[in-house]
mmCIF file of C-alpha atoms and ligand atoms in Angstrom:
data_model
loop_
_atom_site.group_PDB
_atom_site.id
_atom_site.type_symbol
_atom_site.label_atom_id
_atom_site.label_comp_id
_atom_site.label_asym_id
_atom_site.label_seq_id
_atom_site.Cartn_x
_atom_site.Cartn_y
_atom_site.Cartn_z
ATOM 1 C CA UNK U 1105 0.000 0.000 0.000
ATOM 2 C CA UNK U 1106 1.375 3.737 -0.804
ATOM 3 C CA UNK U 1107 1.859 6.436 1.890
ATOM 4 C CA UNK U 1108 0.702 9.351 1.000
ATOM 5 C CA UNK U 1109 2.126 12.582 2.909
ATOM 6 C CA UNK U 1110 -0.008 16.310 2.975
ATOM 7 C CA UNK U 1111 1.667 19.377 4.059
ATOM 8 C CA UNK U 1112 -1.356 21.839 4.247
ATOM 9 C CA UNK U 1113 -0.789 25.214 6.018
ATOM 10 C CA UNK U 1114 -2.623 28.185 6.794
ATOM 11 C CA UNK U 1115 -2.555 31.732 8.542
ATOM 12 C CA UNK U 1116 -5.312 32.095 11.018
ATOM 13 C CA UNK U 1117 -4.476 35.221 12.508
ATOM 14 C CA UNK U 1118 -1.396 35.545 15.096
ATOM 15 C CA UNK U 1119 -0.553 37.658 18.103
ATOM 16 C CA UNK U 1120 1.627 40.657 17.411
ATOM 17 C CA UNK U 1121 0.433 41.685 14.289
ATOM 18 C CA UNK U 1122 1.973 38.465 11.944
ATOM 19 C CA UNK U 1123 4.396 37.019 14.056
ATOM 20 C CA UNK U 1124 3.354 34.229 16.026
ATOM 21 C CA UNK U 1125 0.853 31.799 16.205
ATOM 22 C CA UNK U 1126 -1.099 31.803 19.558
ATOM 23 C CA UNK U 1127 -0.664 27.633 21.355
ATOM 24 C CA UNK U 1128 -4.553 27.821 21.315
ATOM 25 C CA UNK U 1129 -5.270 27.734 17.784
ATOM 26 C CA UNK U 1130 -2.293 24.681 17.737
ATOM 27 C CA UNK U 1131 -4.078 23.085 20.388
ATOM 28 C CA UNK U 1132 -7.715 23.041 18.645
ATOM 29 C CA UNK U 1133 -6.058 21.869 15.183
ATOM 30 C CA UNK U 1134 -4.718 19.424 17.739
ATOM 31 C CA UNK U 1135 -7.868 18.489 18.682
ATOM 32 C CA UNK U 1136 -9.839 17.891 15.111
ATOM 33 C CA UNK U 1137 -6.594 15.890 14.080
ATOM 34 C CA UNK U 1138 -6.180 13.777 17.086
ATOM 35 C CA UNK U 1139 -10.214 12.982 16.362
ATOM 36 C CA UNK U 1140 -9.341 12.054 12.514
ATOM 37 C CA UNK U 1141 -6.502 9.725 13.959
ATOM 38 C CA UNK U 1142 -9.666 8.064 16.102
ATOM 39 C CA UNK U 1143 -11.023 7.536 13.376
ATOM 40 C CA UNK U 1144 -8.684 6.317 11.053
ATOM 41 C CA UNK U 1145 -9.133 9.335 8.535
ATOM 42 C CA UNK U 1146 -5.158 9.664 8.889
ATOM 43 C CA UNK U 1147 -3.050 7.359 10.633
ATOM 44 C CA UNK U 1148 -0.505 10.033 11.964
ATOM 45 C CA UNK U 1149 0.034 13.867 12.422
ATOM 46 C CA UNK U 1150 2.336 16.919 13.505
ATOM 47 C CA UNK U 1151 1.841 20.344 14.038
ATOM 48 C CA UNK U 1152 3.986 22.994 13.735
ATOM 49 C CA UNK U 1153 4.360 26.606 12.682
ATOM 50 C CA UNK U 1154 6.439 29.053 11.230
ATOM 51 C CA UNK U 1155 5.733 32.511 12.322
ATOM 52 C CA UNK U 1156 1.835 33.233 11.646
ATOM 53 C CA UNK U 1157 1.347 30.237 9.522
ATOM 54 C CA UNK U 1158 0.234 26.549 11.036
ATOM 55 C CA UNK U 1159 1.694 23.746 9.434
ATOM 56 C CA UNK U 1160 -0.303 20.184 9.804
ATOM 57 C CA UNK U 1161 2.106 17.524 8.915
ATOM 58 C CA UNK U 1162 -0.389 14.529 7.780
ATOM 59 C CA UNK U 1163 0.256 10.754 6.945
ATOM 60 C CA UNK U 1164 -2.602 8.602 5.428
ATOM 61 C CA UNK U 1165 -2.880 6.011 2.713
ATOM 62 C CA UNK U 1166 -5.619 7.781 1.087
ATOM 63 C CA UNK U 1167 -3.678 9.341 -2.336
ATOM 64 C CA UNK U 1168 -3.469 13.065 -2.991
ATOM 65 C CA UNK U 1169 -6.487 15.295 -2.967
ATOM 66 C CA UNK U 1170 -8.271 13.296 -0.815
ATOM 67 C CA UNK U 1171 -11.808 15.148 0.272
ATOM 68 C CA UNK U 1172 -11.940 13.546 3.946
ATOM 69 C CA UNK U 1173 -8.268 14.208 4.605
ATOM 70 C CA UNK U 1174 -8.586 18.250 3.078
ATOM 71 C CA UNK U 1175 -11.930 18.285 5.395
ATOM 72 C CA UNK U 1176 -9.740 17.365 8.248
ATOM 73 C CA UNK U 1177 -7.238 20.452 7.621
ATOM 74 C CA UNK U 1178 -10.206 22.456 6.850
ATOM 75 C CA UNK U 1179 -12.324 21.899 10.016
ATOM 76 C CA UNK U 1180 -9.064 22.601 12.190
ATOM 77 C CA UNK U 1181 -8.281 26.044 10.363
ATOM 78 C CA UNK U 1182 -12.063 26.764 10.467
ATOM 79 C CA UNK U 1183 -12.347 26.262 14.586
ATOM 80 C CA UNK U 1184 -9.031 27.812 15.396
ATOM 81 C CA UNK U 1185 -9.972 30.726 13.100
ATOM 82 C CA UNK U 1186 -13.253 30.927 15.360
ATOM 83 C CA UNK U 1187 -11.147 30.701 18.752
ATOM 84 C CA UNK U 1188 -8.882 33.590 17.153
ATOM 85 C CA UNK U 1189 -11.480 35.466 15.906
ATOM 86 C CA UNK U 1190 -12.988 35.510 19.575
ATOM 87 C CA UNK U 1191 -8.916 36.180 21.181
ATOM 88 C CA UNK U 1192 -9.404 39.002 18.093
ATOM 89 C CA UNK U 1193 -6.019 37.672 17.266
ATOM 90 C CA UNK U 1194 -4.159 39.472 14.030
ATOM 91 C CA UNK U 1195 -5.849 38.613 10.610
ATOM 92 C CA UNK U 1196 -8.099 36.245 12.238
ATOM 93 C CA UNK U 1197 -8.969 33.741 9.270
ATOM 94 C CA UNK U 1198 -6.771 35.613 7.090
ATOM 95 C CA UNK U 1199 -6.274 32.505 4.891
ATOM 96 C CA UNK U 1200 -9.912 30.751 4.777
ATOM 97 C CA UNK U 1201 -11.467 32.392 1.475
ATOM 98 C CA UNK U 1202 -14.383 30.140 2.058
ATOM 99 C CA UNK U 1203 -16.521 28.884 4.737
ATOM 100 C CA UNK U 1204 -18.193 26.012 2.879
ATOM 101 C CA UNK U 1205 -16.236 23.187 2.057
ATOM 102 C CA UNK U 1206 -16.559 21.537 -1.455
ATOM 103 C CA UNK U 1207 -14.430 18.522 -2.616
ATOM 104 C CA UNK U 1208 -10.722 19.633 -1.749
ATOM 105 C CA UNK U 1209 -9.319 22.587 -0.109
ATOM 106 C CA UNK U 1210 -7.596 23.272 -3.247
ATOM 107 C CA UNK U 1211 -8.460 27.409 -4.325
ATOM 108 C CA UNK U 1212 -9.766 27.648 -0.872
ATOM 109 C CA UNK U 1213 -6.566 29.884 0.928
ATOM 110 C CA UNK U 1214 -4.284 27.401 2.551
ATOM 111 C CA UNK U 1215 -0.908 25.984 1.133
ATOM 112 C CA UNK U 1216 -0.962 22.350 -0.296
ATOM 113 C CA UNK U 1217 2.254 20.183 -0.688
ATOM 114 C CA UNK U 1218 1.238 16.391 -0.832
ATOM 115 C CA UNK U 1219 2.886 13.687 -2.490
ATOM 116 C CA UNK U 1220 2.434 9.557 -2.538
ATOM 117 C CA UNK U 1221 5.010 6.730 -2.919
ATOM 118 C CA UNK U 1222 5.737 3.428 -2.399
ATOM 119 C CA UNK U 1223 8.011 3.420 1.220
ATOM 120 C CA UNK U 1224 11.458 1.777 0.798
ATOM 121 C CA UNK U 1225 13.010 0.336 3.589
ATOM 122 C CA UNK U 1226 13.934 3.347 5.384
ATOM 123 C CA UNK U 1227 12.201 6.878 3.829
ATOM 124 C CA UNK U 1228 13.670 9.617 4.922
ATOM 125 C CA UNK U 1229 11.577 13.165 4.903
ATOM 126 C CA UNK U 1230 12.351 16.636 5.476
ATOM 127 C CA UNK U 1231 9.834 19.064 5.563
ATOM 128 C CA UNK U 1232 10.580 22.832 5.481
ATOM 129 C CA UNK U 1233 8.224 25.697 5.997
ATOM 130 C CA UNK U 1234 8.521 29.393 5.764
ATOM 131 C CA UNK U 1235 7.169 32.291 6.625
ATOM 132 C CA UNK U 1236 7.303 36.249 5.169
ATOM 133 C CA UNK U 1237 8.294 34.556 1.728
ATOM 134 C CA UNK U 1238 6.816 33.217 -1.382
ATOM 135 C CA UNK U 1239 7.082 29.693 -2.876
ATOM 136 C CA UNK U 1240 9.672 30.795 -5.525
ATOM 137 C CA UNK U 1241 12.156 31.063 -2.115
ATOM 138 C CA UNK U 1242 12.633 27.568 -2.559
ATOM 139 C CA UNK U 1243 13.634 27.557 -6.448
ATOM 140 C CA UNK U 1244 17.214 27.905 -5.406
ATOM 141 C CA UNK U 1245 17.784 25.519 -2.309
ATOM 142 C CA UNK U 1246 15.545 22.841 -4.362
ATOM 143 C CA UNK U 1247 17.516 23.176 -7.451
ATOM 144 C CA UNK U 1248 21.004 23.018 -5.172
ATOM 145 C CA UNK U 1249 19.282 19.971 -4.020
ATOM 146 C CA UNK U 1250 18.701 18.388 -6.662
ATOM 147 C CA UNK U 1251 21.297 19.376 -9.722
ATOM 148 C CA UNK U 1252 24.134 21.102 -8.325
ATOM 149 C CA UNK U 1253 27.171 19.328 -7.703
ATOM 150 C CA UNK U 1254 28.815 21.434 -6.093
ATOM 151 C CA UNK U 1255 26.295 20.785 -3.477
ATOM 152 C CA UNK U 1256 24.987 17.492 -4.146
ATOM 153 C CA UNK U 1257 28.193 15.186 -3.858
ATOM 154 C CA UNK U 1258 25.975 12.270 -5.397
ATOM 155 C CA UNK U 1259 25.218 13.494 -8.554
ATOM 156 C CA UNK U 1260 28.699 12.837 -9.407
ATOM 157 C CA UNK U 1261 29.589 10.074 -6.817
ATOM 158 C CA UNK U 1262 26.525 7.743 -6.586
ATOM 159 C CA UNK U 1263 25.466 5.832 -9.133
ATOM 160 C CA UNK U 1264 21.669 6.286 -8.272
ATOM 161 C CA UNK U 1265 21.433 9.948 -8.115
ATOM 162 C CA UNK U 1266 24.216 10.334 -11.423
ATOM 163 C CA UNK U 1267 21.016 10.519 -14.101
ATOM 164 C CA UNK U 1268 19.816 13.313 -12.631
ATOM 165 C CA UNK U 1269 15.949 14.660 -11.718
ATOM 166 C CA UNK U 1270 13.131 16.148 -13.670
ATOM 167 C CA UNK U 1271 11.632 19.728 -12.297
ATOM 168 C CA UNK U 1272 8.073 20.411 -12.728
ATOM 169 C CA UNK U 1273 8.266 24.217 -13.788
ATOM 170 C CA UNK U 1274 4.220 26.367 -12.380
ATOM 171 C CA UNK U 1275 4.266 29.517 -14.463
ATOM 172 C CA UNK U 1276 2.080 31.554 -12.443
ATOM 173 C CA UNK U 1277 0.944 33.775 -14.628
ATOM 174 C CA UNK U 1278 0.441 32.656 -17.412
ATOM 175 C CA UNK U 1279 -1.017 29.278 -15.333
ATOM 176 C CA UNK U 1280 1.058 26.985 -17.337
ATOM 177 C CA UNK U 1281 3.401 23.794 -16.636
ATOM 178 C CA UNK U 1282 6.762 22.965 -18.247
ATOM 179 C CA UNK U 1283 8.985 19.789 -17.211
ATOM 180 C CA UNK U 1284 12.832 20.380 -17.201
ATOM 181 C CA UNK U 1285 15.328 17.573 -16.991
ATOM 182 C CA UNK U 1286 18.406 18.195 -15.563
ATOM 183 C CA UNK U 1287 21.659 17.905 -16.244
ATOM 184 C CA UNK U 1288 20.512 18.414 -19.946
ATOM 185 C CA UNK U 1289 18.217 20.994 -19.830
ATOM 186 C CA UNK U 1290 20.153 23.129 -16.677
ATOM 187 C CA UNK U 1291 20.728 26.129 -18.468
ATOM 188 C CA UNK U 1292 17.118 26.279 -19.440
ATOM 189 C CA UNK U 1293 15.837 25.374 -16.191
ATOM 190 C CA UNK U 1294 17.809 28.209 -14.892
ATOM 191 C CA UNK U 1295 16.530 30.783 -17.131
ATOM 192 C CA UNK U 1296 12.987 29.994 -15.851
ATOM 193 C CA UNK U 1297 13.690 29.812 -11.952
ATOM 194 C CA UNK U 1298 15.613 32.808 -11.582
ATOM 195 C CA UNK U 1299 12.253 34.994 -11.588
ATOM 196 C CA UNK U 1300 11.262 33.964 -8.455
ATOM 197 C CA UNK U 1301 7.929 35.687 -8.653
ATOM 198 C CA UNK U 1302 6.831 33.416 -11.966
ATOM 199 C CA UNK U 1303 8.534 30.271 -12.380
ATOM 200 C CA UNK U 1304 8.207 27.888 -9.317
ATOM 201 C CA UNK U 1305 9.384 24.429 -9.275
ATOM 202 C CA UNK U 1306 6.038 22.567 -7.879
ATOM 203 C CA UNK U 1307 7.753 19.094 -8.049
ATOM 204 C CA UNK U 1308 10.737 17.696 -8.821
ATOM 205 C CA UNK U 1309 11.306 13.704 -9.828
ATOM 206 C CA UNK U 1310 13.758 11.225 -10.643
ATOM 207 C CA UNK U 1311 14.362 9.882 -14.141
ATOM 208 C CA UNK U 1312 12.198 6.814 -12.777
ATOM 209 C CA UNK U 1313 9.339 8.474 -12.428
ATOM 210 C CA UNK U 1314 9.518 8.833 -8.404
ATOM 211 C CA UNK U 1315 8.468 11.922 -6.708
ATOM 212 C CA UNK U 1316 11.268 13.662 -4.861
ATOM 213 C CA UNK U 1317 10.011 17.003 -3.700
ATOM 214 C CA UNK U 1318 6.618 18.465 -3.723
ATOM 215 C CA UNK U 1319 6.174 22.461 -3.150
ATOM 216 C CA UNK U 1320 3.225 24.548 -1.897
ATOM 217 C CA UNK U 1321 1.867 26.737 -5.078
ATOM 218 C CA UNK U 1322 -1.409 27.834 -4.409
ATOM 219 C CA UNK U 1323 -1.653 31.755 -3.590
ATOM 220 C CA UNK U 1324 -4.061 33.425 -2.023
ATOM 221 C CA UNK U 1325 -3.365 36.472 -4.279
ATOM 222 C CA UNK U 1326 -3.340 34.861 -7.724
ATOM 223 C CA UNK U 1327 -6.807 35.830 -8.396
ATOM 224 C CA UNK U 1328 -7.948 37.128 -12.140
ATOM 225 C CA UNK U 1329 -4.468 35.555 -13.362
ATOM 226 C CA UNK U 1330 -2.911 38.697 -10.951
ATOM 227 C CA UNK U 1331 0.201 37.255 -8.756
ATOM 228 C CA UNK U 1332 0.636 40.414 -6.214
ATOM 229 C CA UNK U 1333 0.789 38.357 -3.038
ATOM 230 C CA UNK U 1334 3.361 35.944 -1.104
ATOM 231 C CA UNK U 1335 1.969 32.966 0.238
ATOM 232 C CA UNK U 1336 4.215 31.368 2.907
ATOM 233 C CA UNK U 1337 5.059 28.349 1.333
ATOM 234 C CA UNK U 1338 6.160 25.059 2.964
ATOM 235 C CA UNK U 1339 8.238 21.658 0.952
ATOM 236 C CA UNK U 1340 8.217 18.382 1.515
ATOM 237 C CA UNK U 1341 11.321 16.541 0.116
ATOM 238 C CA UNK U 1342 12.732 12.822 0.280
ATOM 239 C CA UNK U 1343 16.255 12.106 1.478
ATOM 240 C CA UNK U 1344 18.790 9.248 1.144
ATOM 241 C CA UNK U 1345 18.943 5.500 -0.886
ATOM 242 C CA UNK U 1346 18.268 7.214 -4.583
ATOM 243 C CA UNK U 1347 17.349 10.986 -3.912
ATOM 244 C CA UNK U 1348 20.229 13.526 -1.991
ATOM 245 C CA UNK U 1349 21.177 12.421 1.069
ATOM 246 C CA UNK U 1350 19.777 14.194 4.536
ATOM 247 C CA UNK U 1351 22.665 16.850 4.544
ATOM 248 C CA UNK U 1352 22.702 17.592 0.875
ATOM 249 C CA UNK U 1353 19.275 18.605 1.665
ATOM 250 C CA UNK U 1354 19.954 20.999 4.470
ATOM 251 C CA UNK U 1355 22.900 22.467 2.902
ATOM 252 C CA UNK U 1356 21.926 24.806 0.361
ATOM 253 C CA UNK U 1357 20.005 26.502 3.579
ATOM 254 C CA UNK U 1358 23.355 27.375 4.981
ATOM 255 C CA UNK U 1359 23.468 30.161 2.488
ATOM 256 C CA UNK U 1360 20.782 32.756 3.502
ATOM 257 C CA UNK U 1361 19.590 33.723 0.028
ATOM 258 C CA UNK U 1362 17.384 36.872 -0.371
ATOM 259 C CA UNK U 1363 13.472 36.313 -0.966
ATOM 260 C CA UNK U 1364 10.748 38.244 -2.062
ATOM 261 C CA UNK U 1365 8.272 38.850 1.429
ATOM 262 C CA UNK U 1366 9.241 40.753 4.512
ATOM 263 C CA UNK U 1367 7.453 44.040 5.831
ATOM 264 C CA UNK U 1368 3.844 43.953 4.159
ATOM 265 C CA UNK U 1369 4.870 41.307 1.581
ATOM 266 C CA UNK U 1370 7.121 44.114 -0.633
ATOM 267 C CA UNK U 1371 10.287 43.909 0.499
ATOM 268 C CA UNK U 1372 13.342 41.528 -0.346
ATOM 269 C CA UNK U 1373 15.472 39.695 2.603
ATOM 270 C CA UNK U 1374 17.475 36.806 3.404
ATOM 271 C CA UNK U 1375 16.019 33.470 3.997
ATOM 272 C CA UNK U 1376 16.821 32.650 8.408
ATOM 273 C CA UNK U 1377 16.993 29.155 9.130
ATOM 274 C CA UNK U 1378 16.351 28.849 12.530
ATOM 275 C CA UNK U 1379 14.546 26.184 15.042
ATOM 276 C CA UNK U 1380 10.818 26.204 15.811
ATOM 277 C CA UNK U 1381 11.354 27.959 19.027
ATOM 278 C CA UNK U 1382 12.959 31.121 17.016
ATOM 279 C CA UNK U 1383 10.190 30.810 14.090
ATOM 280 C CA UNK U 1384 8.938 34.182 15.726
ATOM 281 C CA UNK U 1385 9.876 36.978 12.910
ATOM 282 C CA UNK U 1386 9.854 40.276 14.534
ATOM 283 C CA UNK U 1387 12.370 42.484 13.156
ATOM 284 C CA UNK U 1388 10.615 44.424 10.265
ATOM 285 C CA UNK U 1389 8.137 41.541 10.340
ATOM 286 C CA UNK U 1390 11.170 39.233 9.539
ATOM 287 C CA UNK U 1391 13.796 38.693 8.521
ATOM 288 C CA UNK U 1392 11.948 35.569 6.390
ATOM 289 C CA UNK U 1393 12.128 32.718 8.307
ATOM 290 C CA UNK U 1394 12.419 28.644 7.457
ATOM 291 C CA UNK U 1395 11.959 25.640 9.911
ATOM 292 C CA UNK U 1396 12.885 22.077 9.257
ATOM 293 C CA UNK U 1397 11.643 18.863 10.289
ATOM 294 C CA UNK U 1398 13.185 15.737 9.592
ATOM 295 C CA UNK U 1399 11.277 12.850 9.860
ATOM 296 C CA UNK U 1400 11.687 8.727 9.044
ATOM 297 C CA UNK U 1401 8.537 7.445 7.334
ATOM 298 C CA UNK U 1402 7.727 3.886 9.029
ATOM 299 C CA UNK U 1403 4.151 2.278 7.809
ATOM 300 C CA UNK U 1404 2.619 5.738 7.080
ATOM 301 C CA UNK U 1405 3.389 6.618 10.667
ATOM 302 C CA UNK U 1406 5.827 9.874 11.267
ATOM 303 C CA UNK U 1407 9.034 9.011 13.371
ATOM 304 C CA UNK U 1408 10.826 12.023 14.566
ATOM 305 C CA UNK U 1409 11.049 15.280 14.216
ATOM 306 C CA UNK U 1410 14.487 16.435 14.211
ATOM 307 C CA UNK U 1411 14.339 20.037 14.052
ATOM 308 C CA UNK U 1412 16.899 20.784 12.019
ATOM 309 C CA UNK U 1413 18.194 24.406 12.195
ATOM 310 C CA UNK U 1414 18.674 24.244 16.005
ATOM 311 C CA UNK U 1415 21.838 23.475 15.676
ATOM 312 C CA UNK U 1416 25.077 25.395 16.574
ATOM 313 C CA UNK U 1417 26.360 24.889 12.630
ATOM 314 C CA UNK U 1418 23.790 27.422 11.213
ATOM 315 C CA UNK U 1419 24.845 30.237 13.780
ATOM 316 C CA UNK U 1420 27.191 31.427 11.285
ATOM 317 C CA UNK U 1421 24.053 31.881 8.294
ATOM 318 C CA UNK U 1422 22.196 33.099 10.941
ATOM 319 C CA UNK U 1423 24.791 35.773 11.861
ATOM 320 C CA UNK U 1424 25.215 36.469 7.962
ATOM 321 C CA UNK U 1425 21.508 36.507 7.480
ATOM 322 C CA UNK U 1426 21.625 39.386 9.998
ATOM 323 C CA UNK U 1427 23.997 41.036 8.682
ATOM 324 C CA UNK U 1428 22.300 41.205 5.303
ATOM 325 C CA UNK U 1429 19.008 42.249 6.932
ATOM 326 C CA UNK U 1430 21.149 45.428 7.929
ATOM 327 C CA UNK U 1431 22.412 45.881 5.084
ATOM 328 C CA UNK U 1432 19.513 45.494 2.857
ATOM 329 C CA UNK U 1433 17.432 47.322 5.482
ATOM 330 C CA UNK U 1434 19.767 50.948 4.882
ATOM 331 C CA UNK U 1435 18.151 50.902 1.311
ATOM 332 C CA UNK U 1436 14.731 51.820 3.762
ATOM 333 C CA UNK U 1437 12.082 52.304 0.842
ATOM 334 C CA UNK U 1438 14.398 51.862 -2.615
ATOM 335 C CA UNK U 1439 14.456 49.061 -4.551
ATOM 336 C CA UNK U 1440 16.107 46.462 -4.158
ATOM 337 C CA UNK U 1441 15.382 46.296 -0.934
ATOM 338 C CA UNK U 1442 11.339 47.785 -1.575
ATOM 339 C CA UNK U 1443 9.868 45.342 -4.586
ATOM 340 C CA UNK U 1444 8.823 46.974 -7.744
ATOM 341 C CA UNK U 1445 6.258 48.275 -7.802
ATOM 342 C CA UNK U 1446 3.761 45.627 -9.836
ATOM 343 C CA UNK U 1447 5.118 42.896 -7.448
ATOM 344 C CA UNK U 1448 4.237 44.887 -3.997
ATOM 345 C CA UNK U 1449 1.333 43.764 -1.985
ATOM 346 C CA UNK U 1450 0.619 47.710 -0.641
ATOM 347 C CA UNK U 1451 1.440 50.451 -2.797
ATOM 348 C CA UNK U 1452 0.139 53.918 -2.494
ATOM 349 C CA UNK U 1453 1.161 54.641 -5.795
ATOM 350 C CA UNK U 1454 -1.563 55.144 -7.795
ATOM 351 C CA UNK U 1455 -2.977 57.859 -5.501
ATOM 352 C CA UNK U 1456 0.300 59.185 -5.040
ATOM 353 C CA UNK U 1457 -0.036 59.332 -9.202
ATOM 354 C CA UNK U 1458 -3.754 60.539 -8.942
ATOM 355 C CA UNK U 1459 -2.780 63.547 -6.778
ATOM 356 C CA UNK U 1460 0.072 64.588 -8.337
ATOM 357 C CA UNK U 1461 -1.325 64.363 -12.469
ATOM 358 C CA UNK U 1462 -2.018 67.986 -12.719
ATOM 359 C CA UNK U 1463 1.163 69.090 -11.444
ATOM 360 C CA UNK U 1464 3.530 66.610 -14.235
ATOM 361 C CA UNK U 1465 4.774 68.843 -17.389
ATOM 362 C CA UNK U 1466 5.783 67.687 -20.315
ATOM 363 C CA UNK U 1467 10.384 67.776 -20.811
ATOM 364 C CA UNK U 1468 11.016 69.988 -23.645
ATOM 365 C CA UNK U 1469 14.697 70.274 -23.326
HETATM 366 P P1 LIG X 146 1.873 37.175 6.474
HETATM 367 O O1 LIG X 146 1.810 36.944 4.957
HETATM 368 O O2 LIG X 146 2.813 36.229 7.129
HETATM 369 O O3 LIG X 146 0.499 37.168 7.064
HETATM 370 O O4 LIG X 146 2.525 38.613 6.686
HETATM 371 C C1 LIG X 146 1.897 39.730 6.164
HETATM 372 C C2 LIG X 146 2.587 41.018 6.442
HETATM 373 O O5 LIG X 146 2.087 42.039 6.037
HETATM 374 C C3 LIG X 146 3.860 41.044 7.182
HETATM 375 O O6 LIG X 146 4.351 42.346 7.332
HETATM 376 MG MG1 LIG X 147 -0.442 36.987 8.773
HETATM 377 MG MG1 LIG X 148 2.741 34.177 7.323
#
């Protein structure tokens, strides 16, 4: 029988504007999932979160897109919304569009990563999860991951991993899908996943066929074909025996590259890898944070977490993720550090433009 992982996440509001997820909406998505175990809807869970954004870490042997296992995350982000709603918590429900649920909580706010294989004889998982970011912050660690070898010892040293992988390439505006396969198509691949803001790798495979990393897509802001938003995104990726081992996984997060998120979604910072504990991003509403969770997958049951980032060898990012936060924060409100302007999620511009019409001349010299 497969095992079938979902990653589905949500924002249902937060204390201290969008930093932190209050324990009591954790303990009532607690609650509905514990009830789902009971019942053999799933047969195990976590729960974490990243900043303002819950993450239910599901196992079940129902296949993707599964309505009872959806209605599960669903009913938990609906009653915690309720309990923050009545704590008036920050953006209370920000992330439930809907309040009736039809089919799949695909369209419906929250982030969906799921994916479904056949377990080997140990399966490694690692599941990372973000917040003040947008999926495309995982375009470079994912394609470190999984075709750099300057990263990834084993794409030159073990036979298994030598073919390469296949990204899945979401663009998000135009709402089309393109398949890459790397080594041979790299430079192509590249081209694409560079804009951040378009091109997201959604999943990536092996030449077999085999799922090897599954990424949150949907946005809450890519409404009318319009991508203005960031939607905290969250990954789910297999380690070890065929796919990059554990560390080649973590490593590309030793490098904190910039992302699109920050203050008010429109600003650019580096990516903080830090434990669950620190997943609290204050300073300017950041800097963007990831968690990790490393977990062995035994008979669809979840054995672990490891939480990766609380570890004494990412002190060093973390001190040169601050540093760039510093840095990037002296540019105050100029680019790069402010997005351009189509890709913020607040801009005053247009009545800044309305009021100031009359008063722009045409230059004659
Ligand atoms: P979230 O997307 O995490 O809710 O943050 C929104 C924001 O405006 C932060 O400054
Ligand atoms: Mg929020
Ligand atoms: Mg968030």
């Amino acid at each position: 029988m497969k095992t079938t992982i979902s990653v589905i996440k949500a924002d249902i509001g937060s204390v201290s504007g969008h930093c932190f997820s209050h324990p009591a909406l954790m303990e009532k998505c607690d609650e509905v999932l514990e009830k789902a175990l009971d019942e053999s809807i799933i047969n195990d869970y976590y729960i974490s979160r990243c900043g303002d954004d819950v993450d239910l870490i599901m196992t079940h042997t129902k296949g993707e897109l599964n309505e009872e296992v959806h209605k599960v995350a669903y009913d938990a982000f609906l009653q915690a919304s309720e309990i923050a709603r009545e704590m008036k918590l920050y953006g209370a429900g920000q992330d439930l569009l809907n309040d009736t649920f039809s089919g799949n909580i695909k369209g419906m706010g929250p982030g969906i990563a799921e994916m479904e294989f056949e377990e080997r004889p140990s399966d490694p998982v690692i599941v990372y999860c973000c917040d003040k970011t947008e999926p495309g912050a995982f375009n470079l660690p994912l394609f470190k991951m999984f075709a750099d070898p300057f990263n990834t010892a084993g794409l030159v040293i073990d036979p298994k991993l030598h073919d390469g992988f296949k990204f899945e390439v979401y663009d998000v505006i135009e709402n089309k899908k393109v398949v890459l396969s790397c080594p041979e198509e790299m430079y192509d691949l590249l081209a694409l996943i560079g804009s951040t803001g378009r091109y997201i790798i959604k999943r990536i495979f092996n030449k077999k066929g085999e799922i090897a990393a599954s990424v949150t897509t949907e946005s809450l802001t890519l409404k009318n074909g319009k991508y203005v938003g960031k939607d905290d995104p969250a990954v789910i990726v297999r380690a070890q025996s065929g796919f990059p081992a554990a560390g080649e996984c973590v490593e590309p997060f030793a490098f904190p590259h910039m992302v699109t998120g920050w203050m008010r979604g429109s600003h650019n910072g580096p990516l903080m890898p830090v434990s669950e504990e620190y997943a609290n991003p204050v300073r300017f509403d950041g800097p963007p944070r990831v968690i990790g969770l490393a977990f062995q997958i035994a008979d669809a049951q979840l054995v672990g977490p490891l939480d990766i980032f609380d570890d004494p060898a990412f002190d060093e990012t973390r001190k040169m993720s601050s540093k760039a936060a510093t840095y990037i924060r002296r540019h105050g409100p100029f680019e790069p550090h402010r997005l351009p302007v189509e890709e913020m999620e607040y801009t005053s511009l247009p009545g800044v433009m309305k009021k100031l019409e009359p008063r722009f001349e045409d230059i004659d010299d």
